[in-house]
Coordinates of C-alpha atoms and ligand atoms in Angstrom, one line a residue:
M1 CA -152.7 10.9 -103.7
T2 CA -151.9 14.6 -104.5
Q3 CA -149.2 16.5 -102.7
V4 CA -150.2 17.3 -99.1
E5 CA -149.0 20.0 -96.7
R6 CA -147.3 18.5 -93.7
E7 CA -146.6 20.0 -90.3
T8 CA -143.0 20.1 -89.3
L9 CA -141.9 19.5 -85.7
E10 CA -138.4 20.5 -84.8
V11 CA -136.5 18.6 -82.0
D12 CA -132.9 18.2 -81.1
V13 CA -132.8 14.4 -80.7
L14 CA -135.4 12.0 -82.1
F15 CA -135.5 8.4 -80.9
V16 CA -137.5 6.0 -83.2
G17 CA -139.1 3.1 -81.4
A18 CA -139.9 2.9 -77.7
G19 CA -138.0 -0.2 -76.8
P20 CA -135.4 -0.7 -74.1
A21 CA -132.6 0.9 -76.3
C22 CA -134.3 4.1 -77.1
L23 CA -136.1 4.6 -73.8
S24 CA -132.8 4.0 -71.9
G25 CA -131.0 6.3 -74.4
A26 CA -133.6 9.1 -74.0
L27 CA -133.6 8.9 -70.2
H28 CA -129.8 8.8 -70.0
L29 CA -129.5 11.7 -72.4
S30 CA -131.8 13.9 -70.4
K31 CA -129.7 13.2 -67.3
L32 CA -126.4 13.9 -69.0
V33 CA -127.7 17.2 -70.5
R34 CA -128.7 18.2 -67.0
E35 CA -125.4 17.2 -65.5
H36 CA -123.5 18.9 -68.3
D37 CA -125.2 22.2 -67.6
E38 CA -124.9 21.9 -63.8
A39 CA -121.2 21.2 -64.1
I40 CA -120.8 24.4 -66.2
E41 CA -122.9 26.4 -63.7
R42 CA -120.6 25.2 -60.8
G43 CA -117.5 26.1 -62.8
E44 CA -116.4 22.5 -63.0
A45 CA -116.5 22.4 -66.7
T46 CA -116.0 24.8 -69.6
G47 CA -118.1 25.4 -72.7
E48 CA -121.6 26.5 -73.4
K49 CA -124.6 25.2 -71.5
L50 CA -126.9 23.0 -73.7
G51 CA -130.1 24.6 -72.2
D52 CA -133.5 23.1 -73.2
I53 CA -132.7 20.2 -75.4
E54 CA -135.8 18.8 -77.0
I55 CA -135.9 15.1 -76.9
A56 CA -138.7 13.0 -78.5
V57 CA -139.5 9.3 -78.8
I58 CA -141.9 8.0 -81.3
E59 CA -143.6 4.6 -81.1
K60 CA -145.8 2.8 -83.6
G61 CA -147.7 0.9 -80.9
V62 CA -150.8 2.4 -79.4
E63 CA -149.0 2.4 -75.9
V64 CA -145.4 1.9 -74.8
G65 CA -144.8 -1.8 -74.4
M66 CA -147.6 -3.1 -76.6
H67 CA -145.1 -4.1 -79.4
L68 CA -142.5 -5.5 -77.0
L69 CA -142.0 -9.2 -76.6
S70 CA -139.2 -11.2 -75.2
G71 CA -138.7 -14.5 -73.2
A72 CA -137.5 -12.9 -70.9
V73 CA -134.7 -13.4 -68.4
F74 CA -133.1 -10.0 -67.7
D75 CA -129.5 -9.2 -66.8
P76 CA -129.7 -5.9 -64.8
R77 CA -126.2 -4.7 -65.6
A78 CA -127.1 -1.8 -67.8
L79 CA -130.2 -0.9 -65.8
R80 CA -128.0 -0.7 -62.7
E81 CA -125.8 1.8 -64.4
L82 CA -128.8 3.8 -65.7
M83 CA -130.7 3.7 -62.3
P84 CA -128.6 2.3 -59.5
D85 CA -131.7 2.2 -57.2
F86 CA -133.9 0.6 -59.8
E87 CA -135.6 -1.8 -57.3
D88 CA -136.5 1.1 -55.1
Q89 CA -137.9 2.9 -58.2
G90 CA -140.4 0.2 -58.8
F91 CA -138.6 -2.0 -61.3
P92 CA -141.4 -4.4 -62.4
F93 CA -139.9 -7.9 -62.3
E94 CA -141.8 -11.1 -62.0
S95 CA -139.2 -12.9 -59.9
K96 CA -135.5 -13.3 -59.2
V97 CA -134.2 -16.4 -60.9
D98 CA -133.6 -19.1 -58.2
A99 CA -133.3 -22.3 -60.3
D100 CA -132.1 -22.9 -63.8
S101 CA -131.7 -26.0 -65.9
V102 CA -131.0 -27.2 -69.4
H103 CA -132.7 -30.3 -70.9
Y104 CA -132.1 -32.3 -74.0
L105 CA -135.4 -33.6 -75.4
S106 CA -135.8 -36.8 -77.5
A107 CA -139.2 -37.4 -78.9
R108 CA -140.6 -38.8 -75.7
R109 CA -138.0 -38.4 -73.0
S110 CA -135.9 -35.6 -71.4
F111 CA -132.4 -35.6 -70.0
K112 CA -131.5 -32.8 -67.6
L113 CA -127.8 -31.7 -68.1
P114 CA -126.0 -32.4 -64.8
I115 CA -124.5 -28.8 -65.0
T116 CA -126.2 -25.8 -66.5
P117 CA -123.6 -24.3 -69.0
P118 CA -122.2 -21.0 -67.6
P119 CA -123.8 -18.8 -70.3
L120 CA -127.2 -20.1 -69.3
Q121 CA -126.7 -19.7 -65.5
N122 CA -129.1 -17.0 -64.5
H123 CA -128.7 -16.6 -60.7
G124 CA -128.7 -12.8 -60.0
N125 CA -130.9 -12.2 -63.1
Y126 CA -134.7 -11.5 -63.2
I127 CA -137.6 -13.0 -65.0
V128 CA -139.4 -10.0 -66.5
S129 CA -142.2 -9.1 -68.9
L130 CA -140.6 -6.8 -71.5
H131 CA -144.0 -5.2 -72.0
K132 CA -144.0 -4.2 -68.3
L133 CA -140.4 -3.2 -68.3
G134 CA -141.0 -1.0 -71.4
R135 CA -144.1 0.6 -69.9
W136 CA -142.2 1.4 -66.7
L137 CA -139.2 2.9 -68.6
G138 CA -141.8 4.9 -70.6
E139 CA -143.2 6.4 -67.4
K140 CA -139.7 7.4 -66.3
V141 CA -139.1 9.0 -69.7
E142 CA -142.3 11.0 -69.5
A143 CA -141.5 12.0 -65.9
A144 CA -138.1 13.4 -67.2
G145 CA -140.0 15.8 -69.5
I146 CA -139.3 13.9 -72.7
N147 CA -142.0 13.9 -75.4
L148 CA -143.3 10.4 -76.0
F149 CA -145.6 10.1 -79.0
C150 CA -147.3 6.7 -79.2
G151 CA -149.3 5.6 -82.3
F152 CA -146.8 7.3 -84.6
A153 CA -145.0 5.0 -87.0
G154 CA -141.7 6.2 -88.6
A155 CA -142.5 5.8 -92.3
E156 CA -139.6 7.4 -94.1
I157 CA -136.2 8.8 -93.3
L158 CA -135.6 12.5 -94.1
Y159 CA -132.3 13.2 -95.7
D160 CA -130.5 16.4 -96.5
D161 CA -127.6 16.6 -99.0
S162 CA -125.4 18.5 -96.6
S163 CA -126.4 17.1 -93.2
G164 CA -127.2 13.5 -93.9
V165 CA -130.2 12.2 -91.9
V166 CA -132.3 15.1 -90.6
G167 CA -135.3 13.2 -89.1
V168 CA -138.2 11.0 -89.9
R169 CA -141.6 11.4 -91.6
T170 CA -144.4 9.7 -89.7
G171 CA -147.0 7.7 -91.6
D172 CA -150.2 9.3 -92.9
R173 CA -153.4 8.3 -91.1
G174 CA -156.8 7.9 -92.7
V175 CA -155.7 6.6 -96.1
D176 CA -158.0 3.9 -97.7
K177 CA -156.9 0.6 -99.2
N178 CA -156.5 2.2 -102.6
G179 CA -154.2 4.9 -101.2
E180 CA -156.8 7.6 -101.3
P181 CA -157.5 10.0 -98.3
K182 CA -160.6 9.2 -96.2
G183 CA -162.7 11.8 -94.3
N184 CA -160.4 11.4 -91.3
F185 CA -157.1 11.9 -93.3
E186 CA -154.2 13.3 -91.3
P187 CA -150.9 13.7 -93.1
G188 CA -147.8 12.4 -91.4
V189 CA -145.6 14.9 -89.6
D190 CA -142.0 15.7 -90.6
I191 CA -140.1 15.4 -87.3
R192 CA -136.8 17.2 -88.1
A193 CA -134.0 16.4 -85.6
R194 CA -130.3 17.3 -85.3
I195 CA -129.7 13.7 -84.4
T196 CA -132.0 10.7 -85.2
V197 CA -131.5 7.5 -83.3
L198 CA -133.1 4.3 -84.8
G199 CA -134.0 1.6 -82.3
E200 CA -136.8 -0.2 -84.1
G201 CA -136.0 -3.8 -83.0
A202 CA -134.9 -6.7 -85.2
R203 CA -135.1 -5.9 -89.0
G204 CA -136.3 -2.3 -88.4
S205 CA -138.1 -1.1 -91.5
L206 CA -136.2 2.3 -91.6
T207 CA -132.9 0.7 -90.5
K208 CA -133.0 -1.9 -93.3
Q209 CA -133.2 1.0 -95.8
L210 CA -130.6 3.2 -94.2
I211 CA -127.9 0.6 -93.8
P212 CA -127.5 -0.2 -97.6
T213 CA -128.2 3.4 -98.6
L214 CA -125.3 4.6 -96.6
G215 CA -123.1 1.5 -97.0
L216 CA -123.0 0.9 -93.3
E217 CA -122.9 -2.9 -93.8
R218 CA -119.7 -2.7 -95.9
D219 CA -117.4 -4.3 -93.3
S220 CA -120.0 -6.7 -91.8
L221 CA -121.3 -10.1 -92.4
P222 CA -125.0 -10.4 -93.3
Q223 CA -127.3 -10.4 -90.3
I224 CA -129.0 -13.8 -89.5
Y225 CA -132.1 -14.4 -87.6
S226 CA -134.4 -16.8 -85.7
T227 CA -138.1 -16.5 -85.2
G228 CA -139.4 -16.9 -81.6
V229 CA -143.0 -17.9 -80.9
K230 CA -144.4 -17.7 -77.4
E231 CA -147.5 -18.2 -75.3
L232 CA -148.3 -17.2 -71.8
W233 CA -150.3 -19.9 -69.9
K234 CA -152.3 -19.2 -66.7
L235 CA -152.0 -22.3 -64.5
P236 CA -154.4 -23.2 -61.6
E237 CA -153.9 -20.8 -58.6
G238 CA -151.1 -21.7 -56.3
T239 CA -149.6 -24.4 -58.5
L240 CA -146.6 -22.5 -59.9
K241 CA -143.5 -21.5 -58.0
S242 CA -142.0 -18.4 -59.7
G243 CA -138.3 -18.0 -60.4
R244 CA -137.5 -21.2 -62.3
V245 CA -135.8 -21.0 -65.8
M246 CA -135.7 -24.0 -68.1
H247 CA -134.1 -24.2 -71.6
T248 CA -134.3 -27.1 -74.0
M249 CA -132.5 -28.5 -76.9
G250 CA -133.6 -31.3 -79.3
F251 CA -137.2 -32.1 -80.0
P252 CA -138.8 -31.1 -82.2
N253 CA -135.9 -29.4 -84.0
P254 CA -134.1 -31.6 -86.6
S255 CA -130.5 -31.9 -85.6
D256 CA -129.3 -29.8 -88.6
L257 CA -131.2 -26.8 -87.4
W258 CA -130.5 -24.2 -84.7
G259 CA -133.3 -23.7 -82.2
G260 CA -134.7 -24.6 -78.8
G261 CA -137.4 -24.0 -76.2
F262 CA -137.7 -21.9 -73.1
I263 CA -140.0 -22.1 -70.1
Y264 CA -139.9 -19.4 -67.5
N265 CA -142.0 -19.3 -64.3
M266 CA -143.5 -15.8 -63.9
D267 CA -145.5 -14.4 -61.0
N268 CA -149.2 -15.1 -60.4
D269 CA -149.1 -18.7 -61.8
I270 CA -148.2 -17.5 -65.3
L271 CA -145.8 -19.7 -67.3
S272 CA -144.0 -18.2 -70.3
V273 CA -143.3 -20.9 -72.8
G274 CA -141.8 -20.4 -76.2
Y275 CA -139.7 -21.9 -79.0
V276 CA -137.0 -20.4 -81.2
V277 CA -136.2 -21.6 -84.7
G278 CA -133.2 -20.6 -86.8
L279 CA -134.2 -19.1 -90.1
D280 CA -131.3 -20.7 -91.9
Y281 CA -133.4 -23.8 -92.5
K282 CA -133.6 -25.7 -95.8
H283 CA -137.1 -27.1 -96.1
P284 CA -139.6 -24.5 -97.4
D285 CA -142.4 -26.1 -95.3
T286 CA -140.6 -25.2 -92.0
D287 CA -143.1 -23.6 -89.8
P288 CA -141.9 -22.1 -86.5
H289 CA -145.5 -21.9 -85.1
M290 CA -146.1 -25.6 -85.8
M291 CA -142.7 -26.5 -84.2
F292 CA -143.8 -24.6 -81.1
Q293 CA -147.1 -26.5 -81.0
R294 CA -145.2 -29.8 -81.3
F295 CA -142.8 -28.7 -78.6
K296 CA -145.8 -28.3 -76.2
T297 CA -146.8 -31.9 -76.9
H298 CA -143.5 -33.3 -75.5
P299 CA -144.5 -35.1 -72.2
M300 CA -142.2 -32.9 -70.1
V301 CA -143.7 -29.7 -71.4
A302 CA -147.3 -30.9 -71.7
K303 CA -147.1 -32.0 -68.0
L304 CA -146.1 -28.4 -67.0
L305 CA -149.1 -27.0 -68.9
E306 CA -151.6 -29.4 -67.4
G307 CA -154.7 -27.6 -66.1
G308 CA -153.7 -24.3 -67.6
E309 CA -155.1 -22.1 -70.4
V310 CA -153.4 -19.9 -72.9
V311 CA -153.9 -16.2 -72.2
A312 CA -151.5 -14.5 -74.6
Y313 CA -149.5 -15.1 -77.8
G314 CA -146.8 -13.4 -79.8
A315 CA -143.9 -13.8 -82.2
K316 CA -140.8 -11.9 -83.1
T317 CA -137.5 -12.3 -84.9
L318 CA -134.2 -12.2 -83.2
A319 CA -131.1 -10.7 -84.8
E320 CA -128.6 -13.4 -83.7
G321 CA -125.5 -12.9 -86.0
G322 CA -123.6 -11.1 -83.3
Y323 CA -120.5 -8.9 -83.4
Y324 CA -119.4 -9.5 -86.9
T325 CA -122.8 -8.8 -88.4
M326 CA -123.2 -5.4 -86.7
P327 CA -123.3 -2.5 -89.2
R328 CA -121.3 0.7 -88.6
L329 CA -123.3 2.3 -85.8
Y330 CA -123.2 5.9 -87.0
A331 CA -123.5 8.2 -90.0
D332 CA -124.2 11.9 -90.5
G333 CA -127.0 12.8 -88.1
V334 CA -128.0 9.3 -87.3
L335 CA -127.1 6.4 -84.8
L336 CA -128.3 2.8 -84.7
V337 CA -129.1 1.2 -81.4
G338 CA -130.6 -2.0 -79.9
E339 CA -131.5 -5.1 -81.9
S340 CA -131.8 -3.0 -85.1
A341 CA -128.0 -2.8 -84.8
G342 CA -127.5 -6.4 -83.7
F343 CA -127.1 -5.9 -80.0
L344 CA -128.0 -9.5 -78.9
N345 CA -126.0 -12.3 -77.3
A346 CA -127.3 -15.5 -78.9
M347 CA -125.2 -17.7 -76.6
R348 CA -126.8 -16.2 -73.4
L349 CA -130.2 -15.8 -75.2
K350 CA -130.2 -12.2 -74.0
G351 CA -130.3 -8.8 -75.6
I352 CA -132.3 -6.4 -73.4
H353 CA -129.3 -5.4 -71.3
L354 CA -127.2 -4.9 -74.4
S355 CA -129.9 -2.8 -76.1
M356 CA -130.1 -0.6 -73.0
K357 CA -126.4 -0.2 -72.9
S358 CA -126.3 0.8 -76.6
G359 CA -128.9 3.5 -76.0
M360 CA -126.9 4.8 -73.1
L361 CA -123.6 4.8 -75.1
A362 CA -125.4 6.6 -77.9
A363 CA -126.6 9.2 -75.4
E364 CA -123.1 9.9 -74.2
A365 CA -121.9 10.5 -77.8
I366 CA -124.9 12.7 -78.5
V367 CA -124.1 15.0 -75.5
D368 CA -120.6 15.5 -76.9
A369 CA -121.9 16.2 -80.4
L370 CA -124.5 18.7 -79.1
A371 CA -121.9 20.4 -76.9
T372 CA -119.6 21.0 -80.0
N373 CA -122.6 21.6 -82.3
D374 CA -121.3 19.0 -84.6
T375 CA -123.7 16.2 -85.6
S376 CA -121.6 14.9 -88.5
A377 CA -120.5 11.3 -88.7
N378 CA -117.1 12.5 -87.5
A379 CA -118.5 13.7 -84.2
L380 CA -121.0 10.8 -83.8
Q381 CA -118.3 8.1 -84.3
G382 CA -117.8 8.7 -80.5
Y383 CA -120.6 6.2 -80.1
Q384 CA -118.8 3.5 -82.0
S385 CA -115.6 4.2 -80.0
R386 CA -117.5 4.1 -76.7
F387 CA -119.1 0.8 -77.7
E388 CA -115.7 -0.7 -78.7
A389 CA -114.4 0.3 -75.2
S390 CA -117.4 -1.0 -73.3
W391 CA -118.4 -4.2 -71.5
A392 CA -121.1 -4.6 -74.2
R393 CA -118.4 -5.1 -76.9
D394 CA -116.4 -7.5 -74.6
E395 CA -119.5 -9.6 -74.1
L396 CA -120.4 -9.7 -77.8
Y397 CA -116.8 -10.2 -78.9
R398 CA -116.4 -13.2 -76.7
V399 CA -119.3 -14.9 -78.5
R400 CA -118.6 -13.5 -82.0
N401 CA -118.5 -16.8 -83.8
F402 CA -121.2 -18.6 -81.7
R403 CA -124.3 -18.6 -83.9
Q404 CA -122.3 -19.2 -87.1
G405 CA -120.9 -22.3 -85.5
F406 CA -124.4 -23.9 -85.7
D407 CA -124.3 -23.7 -89.5
G408 CA -123.7 -27.5 -89.6
G409 CA -126.4 -28.3 -87.1
L410 CA -126.8 -28.8 -83.3
F411 CA -124.0 -31.2 -82.5
A412 CA -121.3 -29.5 -84.7
G413 CA -122.4 -26.2 -83.1
L414 CA -121.9 -27.6 -79.6
V415 CA -118.4 -28.7 -80.5
H416 CA -117.6 -25.3 -82.0
T417 CA -119.0 -23.7 -78.9
G418 CA -116.7 -25.7 -76.7
F419 CA -113.6 -24.6 -78.7
Q420 CA -114.8 -21.0 -78.7
M421 CA -115.2 -21.0 -74.9
L422 CA -111.6 -22.3 -74.6
S423 CA -110.2 -19.8 -77.0
G424 CA -111.8 -16.5 -76.0
G425 CA -114.5 -16.8 -78.7
R426 CA -112.3 -17.6 -81.7
G427 CA -113.0 -21.3 -81.9
L428 CA -111.9 -23.4 -84.9
F429 CA -112.5 -20.5 -87.3
D430 CA -112.9 -16.8 -87.0
R431 CA -115.4 -14.6 -88.9
R432 CA -116.6 -17.5 -91.1
R433 CA -118.6 -16.2 -94.1
I434 CA -122.3 -16.6 -93.6
E435 CA -125.1 -16.0 -96.0
P436 CA -128.5 -14.4 -95.5
D437 CA -131.1 -16.8 -94.1
Y438 CA -133.4 -17.0 -97.2
T439 CA -130.5 -18.3 -99.3
H440 CA -130.5 -21.5 -97.3
M441 CA -134.1 -22.4 -98.4
R442 CA -134.1 -25.0 -101.1
K443 CA -136.4 -25.4 -104.0
R444 CA -138.6 -28.4 -103.9
T445 CA -136.6 -30.0 -106.7
A446 CA -133.3 -29.6 -104.7
L447 CA -134.3 -31.0 -101.4
D448 CA -132.1 -34.1 -101.8
G449 CA -134.0 -36.1 -99.3
T450 CA -134.4 -33.3 -96.7
P451 CA -137.5 -34.6 -94.9
A452 CA -140.6 -32.4 -94.6
P453 CA -141.1 -31.1 -91.1
A454 CA -143.7 -33.1 -89.3
R455 CA -147.1 -31.5 -88.7
I456 CA -149.6 -32.6 -86.0
K457 CA -153.4 -32.3 -85.7
L458 CA -154.1 -29.3 -83.4
D459 CA -156.5 -30.0 -80.6
E460 CA -157.3 -26.4 -79.6
K461 CA -156.6 -27.3 -75.9
L462 CA -152.8 -27.8 -75.7
T463 CA -152.0 -26.9 -79.4
F464 CA -153.6 -24.2 -81.4
K465 CA -154.2 -23.0 -84.9
K466 CA -152.4 -19.8 -85.9
L467 CA -155.7 -17.9 -86.0
T468 CA -156.6 -18.9 -82.4
D469 CA -153.2 -17.7 -81.3
V470 CA -153.5 -14.5 -83.3
Y471 CA -156.7 -13.8 -81.3
H472 CA -154.5 -14.0 -78.1
A473 CA -152.0 -11.5 -79.6
G474 CA -154.9 -8.9 -79.7
T475 CA -153.6 -7.7 -83.0
V476 CA -155.8 -5.1 -84.7
H477 CA -155.3 -3.1 -87.9
E478 CA -157.8 -0.7 -89.5
E479 CA -159.0 -2.9 -92.5
D480 CA -159.5 0.0 -94.9
Q481 CA -155.8 1.0 -95.3
P482 CA -153.1 0.1 -97.7
C483 CA -151.7 -3.3 -97.0
H484 CA -148.4 -2.9 -95.2
L485 CA -146.9 -6.1 -96.7
K486 CA -145.7 -4.7 -100.0
I487 CA -145.4 -7.5 -102.5
A488 CA -143.4 -6.4 -105.6
D489 CA -144.6 -9.1 -108.0
F490 CA -147.8 -11.2 -107.3
D491 CA -147.1 -13.0 -110.6
I492 CA -144.1 -14.7 -108.8
C493 CA -146.3 -15.6 -105.8
N494 CA -149.1 -17.0 -108.0
N495 CA -147.3 -18.6 -110.9
R496 CA -143.7 -19.4 -110.0
C497 CA -143.4 -19.9 -106.3
P498 CA -146.1 -22.6 -106.1
D499 CA -143.9 -24.9 -108.2
E500 CA -140.5 -23.8 -107.0
Y501 CA -141.1 -23.5 -103.2
G502 CA -144.7 -24.2 -102.5
N503 CA -145.4 -20.7 -101.2
P504 CA -143.4 -20.9 -98.0
C505 CA -145.0 -17.7 -96.7
Q506 CA -148.0 -19.8 -95.6
H507 CA -145.6 -21.7 -93.3
F508 CA -143.1 -19.3 -92.0
C509 CA -145.6 -16.5 -91.1
P510 CA -146.7 -17.3 -87.5
A511 CA -150.0 -15.3 -87.9
S512 CA -151.7 -16.8 -91.0
V513 CA -151.3 -13.6 -93.0
Y514 CA -150.4 -15.4 -96.3
E515 CA -153.0 -17.8 -97.8
M516 CA -153.3 -19.3 -101.2
V517 CA -157.0 -19.3 -102.1
E518 CA -158.9 -20.5 -105.1
D519 CA -160.7 -17.9 -107.2
Q520 CA -164.0 -18.8 -108.9
G521 CA -162.2 -20.2 -111.9
G522 CA -160.3 -22.6 -109.6
K523 CA -157.0 -20.7 -110.0
R524 CA -155.0 -20.4 -106.7
E525 CA -153.8 -16.9 -105.8
L526 CA -152.1 -15.4 -102.8
F527 CA -154.3 -13.5 -100.4
V528 CA -152.7 -11.3 -97.8
N529 CA -154.7 -11.0 -94.5
F530 CA -152.5 -8.1 -93.3
T531 CA -154.8 -7.4 -90.4
N532 CA -153.5 -10.5 -88.6
C533 CA -149.9 -9.4 -88.7
V534 CA -148.0 -9.4 -85.4
H535 CA -145.0 -7.4 -86.8
C536 CA -142.5 -10.2 -86.4
K537 CA -140.8 -9.4 -89.8
T538 CA -140.2 -13.1 -90.6
C539 CA -141.6 -12.6 -94.1
D540 CA -139.3 -9.7 -94.9
I541 CA -136.3 -11.9 -94.0
M542 CA -137.4 -15.3 -95.4
D543 CA -139.2 -14.7 -98.6
P544 CA -137.0 -16.6 -101.1
Y545 CA -137.4 -14.0 -103.9
Q546 CA -137.0 -11.0 -101.5
I547 CA -140.1 -9.4 -102.9
I548 CA -141.9 -8.8 -99.6
N549 CA -141.2 -5.5 -98.0
W550 CA -142.6 -5.0 -94.5
V551 CA -143.4 -1.3 -94.0
T552 CA -145.1 0.4 -91.1
P553 CA -148.9 0.2 -91.1
E554 CA -151.0 3.1 -89.9
G555 CA -149.8 4.1 -86.4
G556 CA -151.4 2.3 -83.5
G557 CA -152.1 -0.9 -85.5
G558 CA -150.5 -4.2 -84.6
P559 CA -150.4 -6.6 -81.6
K560 CA -151.5 -5.6 -78.1
Y561 CA -148.9 -7.5 -76.1
V562 CA -149.7 -7.4 -72.4
N563 CA -147.3 -9.1 -70.0
M564 CA -145.3 -10.5 -72.9
Ligands
LIG601 FE1 -144.6 -11.7 -89.3 FE2 -144.7 -11.0 -91.9 FE3 -146.6 -12.7 -90.8 FE4 -146.6 -10.1 -90.2 S1 -146.9 -10.9 -92.2 S2 -146.8 -11.8 -88.8 S3 -144.4 -9.7 -90.2 S4 -144.4 -13.1 -91.1

């Protein structure tokens, strides 16, 4: 495509991604700016007033919340700080947690642990839909006069030699599959900002470029992930008591793999049921969606779903590596917040409260930077220092070795966890080296007896094909646009991977995007059904050759998560 003229929009602070981190950050920032100026007016503080600070949030989903998915059991600690009267302000929760339990599942039986381990005790927390929570926060953000632009995907980071990051270019719209402009072509906008805050969720597409470009990972261990797959089930009216939280270990996970199930009773007879699989698996046929389907066939789970029907589906990756895998959180003109930066406590299976807190801490550092008119890394390191002095750091530091302890499987992990809990998080080793997830996947010739994960026949009543589930994710992409899964070398996919790994993309993608199909001459080639993509990022993380690059599709495309 020839050079195009782009509009430029100037703002003071740009938040990229309307998730809990950026929405809380934007809201807190607008409040802090107001308080700063009022304190100067009253003569209680010195310095210049900040005046009209332009804050903007961009979001790739067509509406706020449509790309948000979580279990979710919510710890209100950060929200209470952001909005002490949150319940009076209409906080949309499903139920307060009034019962929790942990179960070990064998193939046919279940054993309820006599005591719920303290990290999984959830009294005082809330069962929420992250979609509803995001939508509600979005309304507060707009009411505070902050510009919220939905359907705008951050496609590229804008750099300046002297100032570092100076904003983000949004993606072009109306480009055909060959990259040529269509009749409705609209070039993306350069949103230039004094400070840019990236809060794109796990494996953010801009964040993953920024971190190595600026060397922000130099002192960190590599991030490691899981993929979570989830359905909402509508049960017969009046049959489900809301407020119960169940977690499971064991079936169908092999004992050498991290993972487990969750079942949360929401309001209106909706059951949230899901399964999380660690991506540090060995066998290339491992399929998180299939494991979730098998989980539902366990007698304990199947009984809970009796008489119900699936109404929604989704999948996401979780950045679980914890404190030692977090990158440096700041650089010239830019801050990293939320799960993009590793704010997730894998032991508690919670991250929303940490993401919110990260956004708020970023906002506090931003006010100081704006007040001194210094947006350099030197000024923005105030965010890192605030984090290091916060309860969020204490919470993450206490579990800093948790997920790595499961390297050797479930039982070794439970032993390590016990030692960590007795030693303030240290355990038997501190900061053990971990490798990126894809390096654990073995070639077919090196499986050394690792059994292939079992598959079951799907009945389309209790267990579903990926395509049936994708329908329930409501995912839509304009078909005539460039594929947003950029594959650097199809020759590897078609001629090398089939023998070496058996095209694992067909298995790890929970949305049937990747398919080996035969051409007319009988040769099998990879076909990429990108319109099915639910933006989980598993392929970007797990492709064994690291030749899949997930980039943002045209703004507005993707899943339409409601109540997820
Ligand atoms: Fe997830 Fe990649 Fe499949 Fe999209 S193509 S659903 S990001 S694994």
